[in-house]
Coordinates of N, CA, C and O in Angstrom, one line a residue:
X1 N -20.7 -4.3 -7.7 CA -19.3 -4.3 -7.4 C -18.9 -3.2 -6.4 O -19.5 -2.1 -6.6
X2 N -18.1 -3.4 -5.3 CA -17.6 -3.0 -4.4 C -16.9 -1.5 -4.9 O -15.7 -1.8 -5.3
X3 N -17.1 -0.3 -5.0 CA -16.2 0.8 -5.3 C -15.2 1.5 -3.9 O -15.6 2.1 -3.0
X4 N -13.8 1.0 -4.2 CA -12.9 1.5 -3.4 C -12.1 2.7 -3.4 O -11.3 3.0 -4.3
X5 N -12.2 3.5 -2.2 CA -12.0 5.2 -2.5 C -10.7 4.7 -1.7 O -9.9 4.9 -2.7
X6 N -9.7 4.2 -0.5 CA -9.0 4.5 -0.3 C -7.8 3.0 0.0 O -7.6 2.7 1.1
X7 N -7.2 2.4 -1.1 CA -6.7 1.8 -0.7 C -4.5 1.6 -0.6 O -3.6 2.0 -1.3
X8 N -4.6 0.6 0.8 CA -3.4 0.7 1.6 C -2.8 -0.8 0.8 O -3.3 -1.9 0.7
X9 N -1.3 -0.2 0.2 CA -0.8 -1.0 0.2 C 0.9 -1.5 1.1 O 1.7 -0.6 1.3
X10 N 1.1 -2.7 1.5 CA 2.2 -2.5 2.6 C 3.1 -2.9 2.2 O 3.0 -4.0 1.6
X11 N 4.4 -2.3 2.1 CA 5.4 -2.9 1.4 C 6.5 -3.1 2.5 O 6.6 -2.7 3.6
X12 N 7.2 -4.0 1.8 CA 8.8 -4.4 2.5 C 10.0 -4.7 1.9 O 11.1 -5.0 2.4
X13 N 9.7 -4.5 0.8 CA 10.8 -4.7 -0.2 C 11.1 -6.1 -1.3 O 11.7 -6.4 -2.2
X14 N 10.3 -6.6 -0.6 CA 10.2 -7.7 -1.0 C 9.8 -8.2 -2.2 O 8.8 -7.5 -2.7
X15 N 10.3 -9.5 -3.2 CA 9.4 -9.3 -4.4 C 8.0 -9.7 -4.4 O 7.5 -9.8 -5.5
X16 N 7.4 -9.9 -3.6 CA 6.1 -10.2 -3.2 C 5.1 -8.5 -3.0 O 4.0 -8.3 -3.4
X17 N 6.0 -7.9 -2.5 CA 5.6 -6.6 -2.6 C 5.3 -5.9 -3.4 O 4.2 -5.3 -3.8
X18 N 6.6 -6.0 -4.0 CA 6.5 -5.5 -5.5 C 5.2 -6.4 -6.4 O 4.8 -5.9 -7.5
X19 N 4.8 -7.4 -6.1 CA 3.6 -7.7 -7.0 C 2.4 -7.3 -6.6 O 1.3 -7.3 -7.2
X20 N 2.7 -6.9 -4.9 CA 1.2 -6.8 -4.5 C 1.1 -4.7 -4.7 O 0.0 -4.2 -4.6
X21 N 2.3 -4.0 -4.9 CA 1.7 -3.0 -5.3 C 1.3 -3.0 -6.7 O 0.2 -2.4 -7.0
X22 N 1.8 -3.4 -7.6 CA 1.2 -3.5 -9.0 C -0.1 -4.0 -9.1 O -0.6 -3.7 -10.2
X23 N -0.9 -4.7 -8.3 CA -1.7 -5.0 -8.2 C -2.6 -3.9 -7.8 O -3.3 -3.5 -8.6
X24 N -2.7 -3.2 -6.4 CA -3.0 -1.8 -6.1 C -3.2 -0.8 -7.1 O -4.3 -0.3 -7.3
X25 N -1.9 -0.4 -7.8 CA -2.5 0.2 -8.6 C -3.1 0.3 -9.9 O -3.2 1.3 -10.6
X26 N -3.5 -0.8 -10.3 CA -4.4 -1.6 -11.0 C -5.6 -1.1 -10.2 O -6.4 -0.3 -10.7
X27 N -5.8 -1.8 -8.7 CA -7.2 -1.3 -8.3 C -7.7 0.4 -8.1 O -8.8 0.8 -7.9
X28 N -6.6 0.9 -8.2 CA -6.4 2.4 -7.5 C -7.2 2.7 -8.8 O -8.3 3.0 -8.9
X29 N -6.5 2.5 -9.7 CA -6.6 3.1 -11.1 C -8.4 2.3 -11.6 O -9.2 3.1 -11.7
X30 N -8.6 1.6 -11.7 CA -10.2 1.0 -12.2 C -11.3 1.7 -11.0 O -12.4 1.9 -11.5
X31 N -11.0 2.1 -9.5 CA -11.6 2.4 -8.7 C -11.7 4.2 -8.9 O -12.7 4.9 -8.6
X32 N -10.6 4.7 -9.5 CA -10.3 6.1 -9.0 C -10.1 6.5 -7.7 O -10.8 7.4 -7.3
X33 N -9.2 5.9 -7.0 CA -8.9 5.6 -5.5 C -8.1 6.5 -5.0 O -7.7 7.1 -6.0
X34 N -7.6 6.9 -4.0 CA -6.3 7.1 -3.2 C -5.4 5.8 -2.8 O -5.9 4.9 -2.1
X35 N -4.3 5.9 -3.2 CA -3.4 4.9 -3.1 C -2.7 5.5 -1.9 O -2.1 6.6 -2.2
X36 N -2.6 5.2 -0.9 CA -1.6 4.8 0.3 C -0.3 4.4 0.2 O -0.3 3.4 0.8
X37 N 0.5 4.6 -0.2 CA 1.9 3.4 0.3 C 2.8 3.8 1.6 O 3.4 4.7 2.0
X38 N 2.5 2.7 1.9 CA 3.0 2.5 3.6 C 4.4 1.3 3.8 O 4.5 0.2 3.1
X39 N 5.2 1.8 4.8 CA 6.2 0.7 5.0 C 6.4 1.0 7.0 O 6.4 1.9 7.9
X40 N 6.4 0.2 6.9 CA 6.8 0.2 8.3 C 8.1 -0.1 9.1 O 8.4 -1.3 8.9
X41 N 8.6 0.3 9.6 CA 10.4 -0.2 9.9 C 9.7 -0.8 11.5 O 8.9 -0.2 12.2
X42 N 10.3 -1.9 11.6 CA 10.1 -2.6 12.9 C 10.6 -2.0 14.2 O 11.9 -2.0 14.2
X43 N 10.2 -1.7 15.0 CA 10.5 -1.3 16.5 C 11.6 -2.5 17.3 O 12.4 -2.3 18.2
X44 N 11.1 -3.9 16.6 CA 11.5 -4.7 17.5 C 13.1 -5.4 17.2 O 13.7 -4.7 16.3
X45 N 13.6 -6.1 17.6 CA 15.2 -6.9 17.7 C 15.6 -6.9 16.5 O 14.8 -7.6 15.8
X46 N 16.5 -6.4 15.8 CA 16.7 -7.4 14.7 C 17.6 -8.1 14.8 O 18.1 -8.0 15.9
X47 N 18.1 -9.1 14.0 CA 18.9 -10.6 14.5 C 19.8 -11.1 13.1 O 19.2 -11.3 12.0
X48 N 21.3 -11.1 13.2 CA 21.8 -11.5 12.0 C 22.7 -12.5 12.8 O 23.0 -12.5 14.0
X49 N 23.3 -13.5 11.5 CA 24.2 -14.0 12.0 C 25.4 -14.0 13.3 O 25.7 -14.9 14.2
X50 N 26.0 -12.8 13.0 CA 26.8 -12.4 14.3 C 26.3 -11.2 15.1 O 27.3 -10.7 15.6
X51 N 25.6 -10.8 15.3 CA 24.8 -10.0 16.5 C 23.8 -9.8 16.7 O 23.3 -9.9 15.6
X52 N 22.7 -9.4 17.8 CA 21.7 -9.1 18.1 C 21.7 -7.1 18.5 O 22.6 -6.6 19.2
X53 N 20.7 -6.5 17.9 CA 20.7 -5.2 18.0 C 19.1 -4.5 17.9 O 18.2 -4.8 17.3
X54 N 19.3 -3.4 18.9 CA 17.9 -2.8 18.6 C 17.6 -2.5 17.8 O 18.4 -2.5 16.9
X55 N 16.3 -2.0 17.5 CA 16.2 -1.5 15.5 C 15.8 0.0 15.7 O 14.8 0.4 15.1
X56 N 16.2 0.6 16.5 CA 16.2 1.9 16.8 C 16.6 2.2 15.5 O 17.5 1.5 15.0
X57 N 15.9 3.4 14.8 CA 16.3 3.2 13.2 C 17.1 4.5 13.3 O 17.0 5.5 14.1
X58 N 17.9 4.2 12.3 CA 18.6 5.6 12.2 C 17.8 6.8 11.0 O 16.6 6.6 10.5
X59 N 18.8 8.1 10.8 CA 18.4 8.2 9.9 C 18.6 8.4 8.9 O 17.9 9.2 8.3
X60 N 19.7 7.6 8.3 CA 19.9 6.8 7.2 C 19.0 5.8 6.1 O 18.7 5.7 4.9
X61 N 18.9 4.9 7.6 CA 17.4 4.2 7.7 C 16.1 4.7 6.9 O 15.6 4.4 5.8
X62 N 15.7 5.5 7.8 CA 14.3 6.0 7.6 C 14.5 7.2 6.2 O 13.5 7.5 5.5
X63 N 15.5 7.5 5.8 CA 16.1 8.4 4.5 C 15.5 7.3 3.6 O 14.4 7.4 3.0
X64 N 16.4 6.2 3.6 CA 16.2 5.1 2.9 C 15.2 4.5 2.3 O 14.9 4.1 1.2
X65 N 14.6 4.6 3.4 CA 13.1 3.8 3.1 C 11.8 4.8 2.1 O 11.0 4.7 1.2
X66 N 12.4 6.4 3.4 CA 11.6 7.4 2.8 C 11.8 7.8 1.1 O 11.0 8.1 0.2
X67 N 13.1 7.7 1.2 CA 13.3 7.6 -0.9 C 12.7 6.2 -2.0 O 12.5 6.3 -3.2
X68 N 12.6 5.2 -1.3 CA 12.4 3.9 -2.0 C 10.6 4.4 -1.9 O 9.9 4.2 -3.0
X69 N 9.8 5.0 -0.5 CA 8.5 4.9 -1.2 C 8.2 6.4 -1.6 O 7.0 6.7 -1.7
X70 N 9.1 7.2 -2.0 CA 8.9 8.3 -2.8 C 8.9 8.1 -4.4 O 8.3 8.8 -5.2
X71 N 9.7 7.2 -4.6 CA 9.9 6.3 -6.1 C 8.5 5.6 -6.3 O 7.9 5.8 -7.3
X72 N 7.9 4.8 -5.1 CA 7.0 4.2 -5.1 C 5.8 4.8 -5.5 O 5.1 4.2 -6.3
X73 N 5.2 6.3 -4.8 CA 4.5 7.2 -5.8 C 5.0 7.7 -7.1 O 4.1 7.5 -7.9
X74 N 6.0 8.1 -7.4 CA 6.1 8.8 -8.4 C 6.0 7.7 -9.4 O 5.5 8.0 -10.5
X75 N 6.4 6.5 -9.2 CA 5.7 5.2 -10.2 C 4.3 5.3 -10.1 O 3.9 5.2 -11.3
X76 N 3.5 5.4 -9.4 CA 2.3 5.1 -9.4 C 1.6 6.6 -10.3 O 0.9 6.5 -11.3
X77 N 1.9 7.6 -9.8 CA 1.5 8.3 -10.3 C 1.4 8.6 -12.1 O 0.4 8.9 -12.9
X78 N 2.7 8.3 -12.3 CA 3.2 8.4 -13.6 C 2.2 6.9 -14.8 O 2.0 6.7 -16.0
X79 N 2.1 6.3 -13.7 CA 0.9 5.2 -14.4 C -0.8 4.7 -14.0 O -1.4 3.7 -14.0
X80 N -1.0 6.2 -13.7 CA -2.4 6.8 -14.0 C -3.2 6.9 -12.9 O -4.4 6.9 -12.9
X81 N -2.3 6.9 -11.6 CA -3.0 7.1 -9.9 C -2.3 8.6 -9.2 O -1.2 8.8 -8.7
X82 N -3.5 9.7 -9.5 CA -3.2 10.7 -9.5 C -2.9 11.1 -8.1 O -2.1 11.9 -7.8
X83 N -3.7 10.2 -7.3 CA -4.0 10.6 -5.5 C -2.8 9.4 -5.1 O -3.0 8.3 -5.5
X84 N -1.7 9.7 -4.4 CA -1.0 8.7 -4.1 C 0.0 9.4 -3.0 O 0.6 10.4 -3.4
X85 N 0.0 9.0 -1.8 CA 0.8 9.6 -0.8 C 1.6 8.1 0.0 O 1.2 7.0 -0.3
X86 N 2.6 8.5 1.0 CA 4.0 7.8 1.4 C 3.2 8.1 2.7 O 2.6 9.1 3.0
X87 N 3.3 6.4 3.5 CA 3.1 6.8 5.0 C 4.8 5.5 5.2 O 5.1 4.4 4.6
X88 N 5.5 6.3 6.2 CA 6.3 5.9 6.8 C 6.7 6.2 8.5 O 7.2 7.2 9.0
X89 N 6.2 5.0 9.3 CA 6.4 4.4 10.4 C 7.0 3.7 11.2 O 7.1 2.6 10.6
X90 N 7.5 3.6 12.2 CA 8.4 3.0 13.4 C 7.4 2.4 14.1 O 6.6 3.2 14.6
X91 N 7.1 0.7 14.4 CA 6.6 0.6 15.1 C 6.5 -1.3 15.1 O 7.5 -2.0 15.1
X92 N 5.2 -1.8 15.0 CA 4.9 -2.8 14.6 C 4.4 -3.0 13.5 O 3.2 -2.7 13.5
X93 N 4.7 -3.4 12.5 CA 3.9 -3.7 11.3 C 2.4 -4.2 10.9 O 1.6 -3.9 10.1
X94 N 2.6 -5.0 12.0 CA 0.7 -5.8 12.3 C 0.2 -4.5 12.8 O -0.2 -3.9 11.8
X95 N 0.0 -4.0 13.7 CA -0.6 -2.9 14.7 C -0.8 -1.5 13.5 O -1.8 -0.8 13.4
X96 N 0.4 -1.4 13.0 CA 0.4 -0.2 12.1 C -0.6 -0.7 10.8 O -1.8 -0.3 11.0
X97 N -0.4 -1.6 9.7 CA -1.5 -1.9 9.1 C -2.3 -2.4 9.0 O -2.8 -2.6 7.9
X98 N -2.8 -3.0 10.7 CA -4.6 -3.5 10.2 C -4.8 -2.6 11.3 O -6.1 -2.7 11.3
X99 N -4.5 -1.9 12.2 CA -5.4 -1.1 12.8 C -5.2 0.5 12.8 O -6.1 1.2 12.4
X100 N -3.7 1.0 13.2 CA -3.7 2.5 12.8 C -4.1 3.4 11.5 O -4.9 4.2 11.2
X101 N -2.9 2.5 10.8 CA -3.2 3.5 9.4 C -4.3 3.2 8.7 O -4.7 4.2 8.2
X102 N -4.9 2.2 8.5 CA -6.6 2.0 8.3 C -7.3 3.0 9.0 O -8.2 3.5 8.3
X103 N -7.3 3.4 10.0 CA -8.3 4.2 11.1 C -7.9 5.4 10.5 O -8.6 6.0 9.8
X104 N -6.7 5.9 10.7 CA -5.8 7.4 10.3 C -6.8 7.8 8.9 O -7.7 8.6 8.8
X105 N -6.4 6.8 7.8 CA -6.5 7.1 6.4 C -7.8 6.8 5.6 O -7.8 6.9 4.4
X106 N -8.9 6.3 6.5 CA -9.9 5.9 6.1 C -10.2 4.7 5.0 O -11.0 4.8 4.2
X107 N -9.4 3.7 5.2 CA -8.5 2.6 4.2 C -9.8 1.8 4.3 O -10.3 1.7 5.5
X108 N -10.6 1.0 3.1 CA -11.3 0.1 3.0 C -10.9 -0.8 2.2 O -11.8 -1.6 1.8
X109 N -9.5 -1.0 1.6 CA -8.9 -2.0 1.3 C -7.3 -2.1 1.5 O -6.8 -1.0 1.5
X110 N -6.6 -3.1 1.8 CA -5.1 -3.3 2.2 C -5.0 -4.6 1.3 O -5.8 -5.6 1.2
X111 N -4.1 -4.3 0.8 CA -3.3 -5.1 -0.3 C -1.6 -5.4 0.3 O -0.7 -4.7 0.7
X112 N -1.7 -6.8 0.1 CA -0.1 -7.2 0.8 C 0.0 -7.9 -0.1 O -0.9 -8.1 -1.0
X113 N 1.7 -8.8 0.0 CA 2.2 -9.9 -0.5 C 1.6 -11.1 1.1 O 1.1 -10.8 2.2
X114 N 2.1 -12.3 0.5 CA 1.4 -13.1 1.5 C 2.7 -13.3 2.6 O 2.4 -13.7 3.7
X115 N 4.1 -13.0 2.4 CA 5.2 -13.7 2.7 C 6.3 -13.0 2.5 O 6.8 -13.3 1.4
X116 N 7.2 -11.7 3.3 CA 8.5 -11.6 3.2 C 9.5 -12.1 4.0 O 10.6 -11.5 4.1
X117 N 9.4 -12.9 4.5 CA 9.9 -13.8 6.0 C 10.1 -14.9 5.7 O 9.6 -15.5 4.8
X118 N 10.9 -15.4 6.4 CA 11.5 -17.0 6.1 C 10.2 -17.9 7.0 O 9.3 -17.4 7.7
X119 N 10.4 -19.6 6.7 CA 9.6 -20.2 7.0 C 9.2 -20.1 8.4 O 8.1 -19.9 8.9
X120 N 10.5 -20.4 8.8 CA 11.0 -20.3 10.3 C 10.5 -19.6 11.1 O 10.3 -20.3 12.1
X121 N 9.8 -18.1 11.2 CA 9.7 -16.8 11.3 C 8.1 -17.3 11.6 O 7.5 -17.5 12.6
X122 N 7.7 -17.6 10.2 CA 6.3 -17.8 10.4 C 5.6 -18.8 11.1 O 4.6 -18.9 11.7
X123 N 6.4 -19.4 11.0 CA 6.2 -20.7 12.0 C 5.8 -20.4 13.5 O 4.9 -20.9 14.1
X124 N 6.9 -19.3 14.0 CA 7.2 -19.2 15.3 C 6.4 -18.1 15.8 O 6.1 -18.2 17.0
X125 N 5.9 -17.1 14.9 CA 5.2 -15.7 15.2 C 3.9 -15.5 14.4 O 3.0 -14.8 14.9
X126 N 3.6 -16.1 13.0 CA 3.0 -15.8 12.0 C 3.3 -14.8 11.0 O 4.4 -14.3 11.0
X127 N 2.7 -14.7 10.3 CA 3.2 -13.7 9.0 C 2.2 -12.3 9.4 O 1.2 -12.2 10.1
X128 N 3.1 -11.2 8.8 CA 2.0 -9.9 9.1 C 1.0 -10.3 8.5 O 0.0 -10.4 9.1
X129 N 1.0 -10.8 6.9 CA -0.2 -10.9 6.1 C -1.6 -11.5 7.3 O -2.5 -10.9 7.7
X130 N -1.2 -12.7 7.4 CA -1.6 -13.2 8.0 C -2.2 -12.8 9.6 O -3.0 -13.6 10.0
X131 N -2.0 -12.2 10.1 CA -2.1 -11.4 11.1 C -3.7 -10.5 10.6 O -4.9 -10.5 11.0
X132 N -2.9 -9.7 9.9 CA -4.0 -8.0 9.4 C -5.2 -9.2 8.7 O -6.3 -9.2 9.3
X133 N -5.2 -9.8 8.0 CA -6.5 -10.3 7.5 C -6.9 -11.0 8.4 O -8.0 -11.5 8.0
X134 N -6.6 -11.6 9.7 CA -7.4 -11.9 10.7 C -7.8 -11.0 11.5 O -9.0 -11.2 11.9
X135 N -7.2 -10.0 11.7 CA -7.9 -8.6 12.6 C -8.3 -7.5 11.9 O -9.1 -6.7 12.4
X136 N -7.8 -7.1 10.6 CA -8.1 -5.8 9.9 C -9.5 -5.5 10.0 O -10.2 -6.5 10.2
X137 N -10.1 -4.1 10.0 CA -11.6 -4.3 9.6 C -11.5 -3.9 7.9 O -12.6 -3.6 7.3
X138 N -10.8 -3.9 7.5 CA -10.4 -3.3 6.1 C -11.0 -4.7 5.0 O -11.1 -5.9 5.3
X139 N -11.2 -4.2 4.0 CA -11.2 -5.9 3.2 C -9.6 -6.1 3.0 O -8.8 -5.1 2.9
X140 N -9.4 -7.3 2.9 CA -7.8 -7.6 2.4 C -7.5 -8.6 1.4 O -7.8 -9.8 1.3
X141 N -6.6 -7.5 0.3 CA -6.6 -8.5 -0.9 C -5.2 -9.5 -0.7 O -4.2 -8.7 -0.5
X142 N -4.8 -10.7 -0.7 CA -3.3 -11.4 0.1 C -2.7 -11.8 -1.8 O -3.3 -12.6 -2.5
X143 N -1.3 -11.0 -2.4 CA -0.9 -11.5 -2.9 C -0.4 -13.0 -2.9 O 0.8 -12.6 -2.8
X144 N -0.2 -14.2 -3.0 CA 0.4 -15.0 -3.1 C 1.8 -15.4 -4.3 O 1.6 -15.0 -5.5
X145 N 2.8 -16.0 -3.9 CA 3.7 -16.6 -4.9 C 3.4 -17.0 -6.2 O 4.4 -17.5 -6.9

């Protein structure tokens, strides 16, 4: 069996997320691992019903996210993953977790949900999951629904 010293999980908020870190630290914890948790805020358009806007993040924003994956260690920690650090990024989500933060953190596993995006979305671009387990050099574990 495969013994993993550093693995990356990517979150979005989503409840898919939320299953695929529970899952992580399950492996964090049987491996004796460093757990990663990473989110990435998108660089690109965002798009709602009544307007189109850059996603130049504020820092409200980046507060926001940075408190949600500070919770996110201190959960993990508190349930038996002693090595557990917050990476938080502006950028592309694909690019940041199958190729930077892997390279940065020495990551030999990434754990996602399979799906925080509408059909539509995926249809038109692909899904990140989908993406990083075509190019990651990482192994990748893909929660599903």
């Amino acid at each position: 069996m495969f013994n993993y010293q550093h693995i990356l999980i990517g979150l979005d908020g989503s409840e898919l997320s939320e299953r695929a870190f529970s899952e992580a630290i399950e492996i964090a914890k049987r491996n004796n691992a460093e757990l990663v948790v990473a989110q990435i805020i998108p660089d690109t358009l965002y798009t709602n019903a009544r307007m189109t806007y850059p996603a130049e993040t504020t820092t409200t924003e980046k507060h926001f996210v940075q408190s949600y994956l500070d919770q996110k260690v201190q959960f993990a920690k508190e349930h038996g993953v002693p090595n557990v650090r917050a990476i938080l990024k502006v950028g592309s989500p694909r690019r940041e977790l199958a190729f930077t933060i892997p390279e940065e953190a020495h990551i030999d596993l990434t754990v996602l949900g399979v799906s925080g995006k509408g059909a539509f979305e995926r249809l038109l671009i692909g899904s990140v999951a989908q993406f990083i387990s075509v190019h990651s050099n990482t192994n990748v574990l893909l929660i599903k629904p």
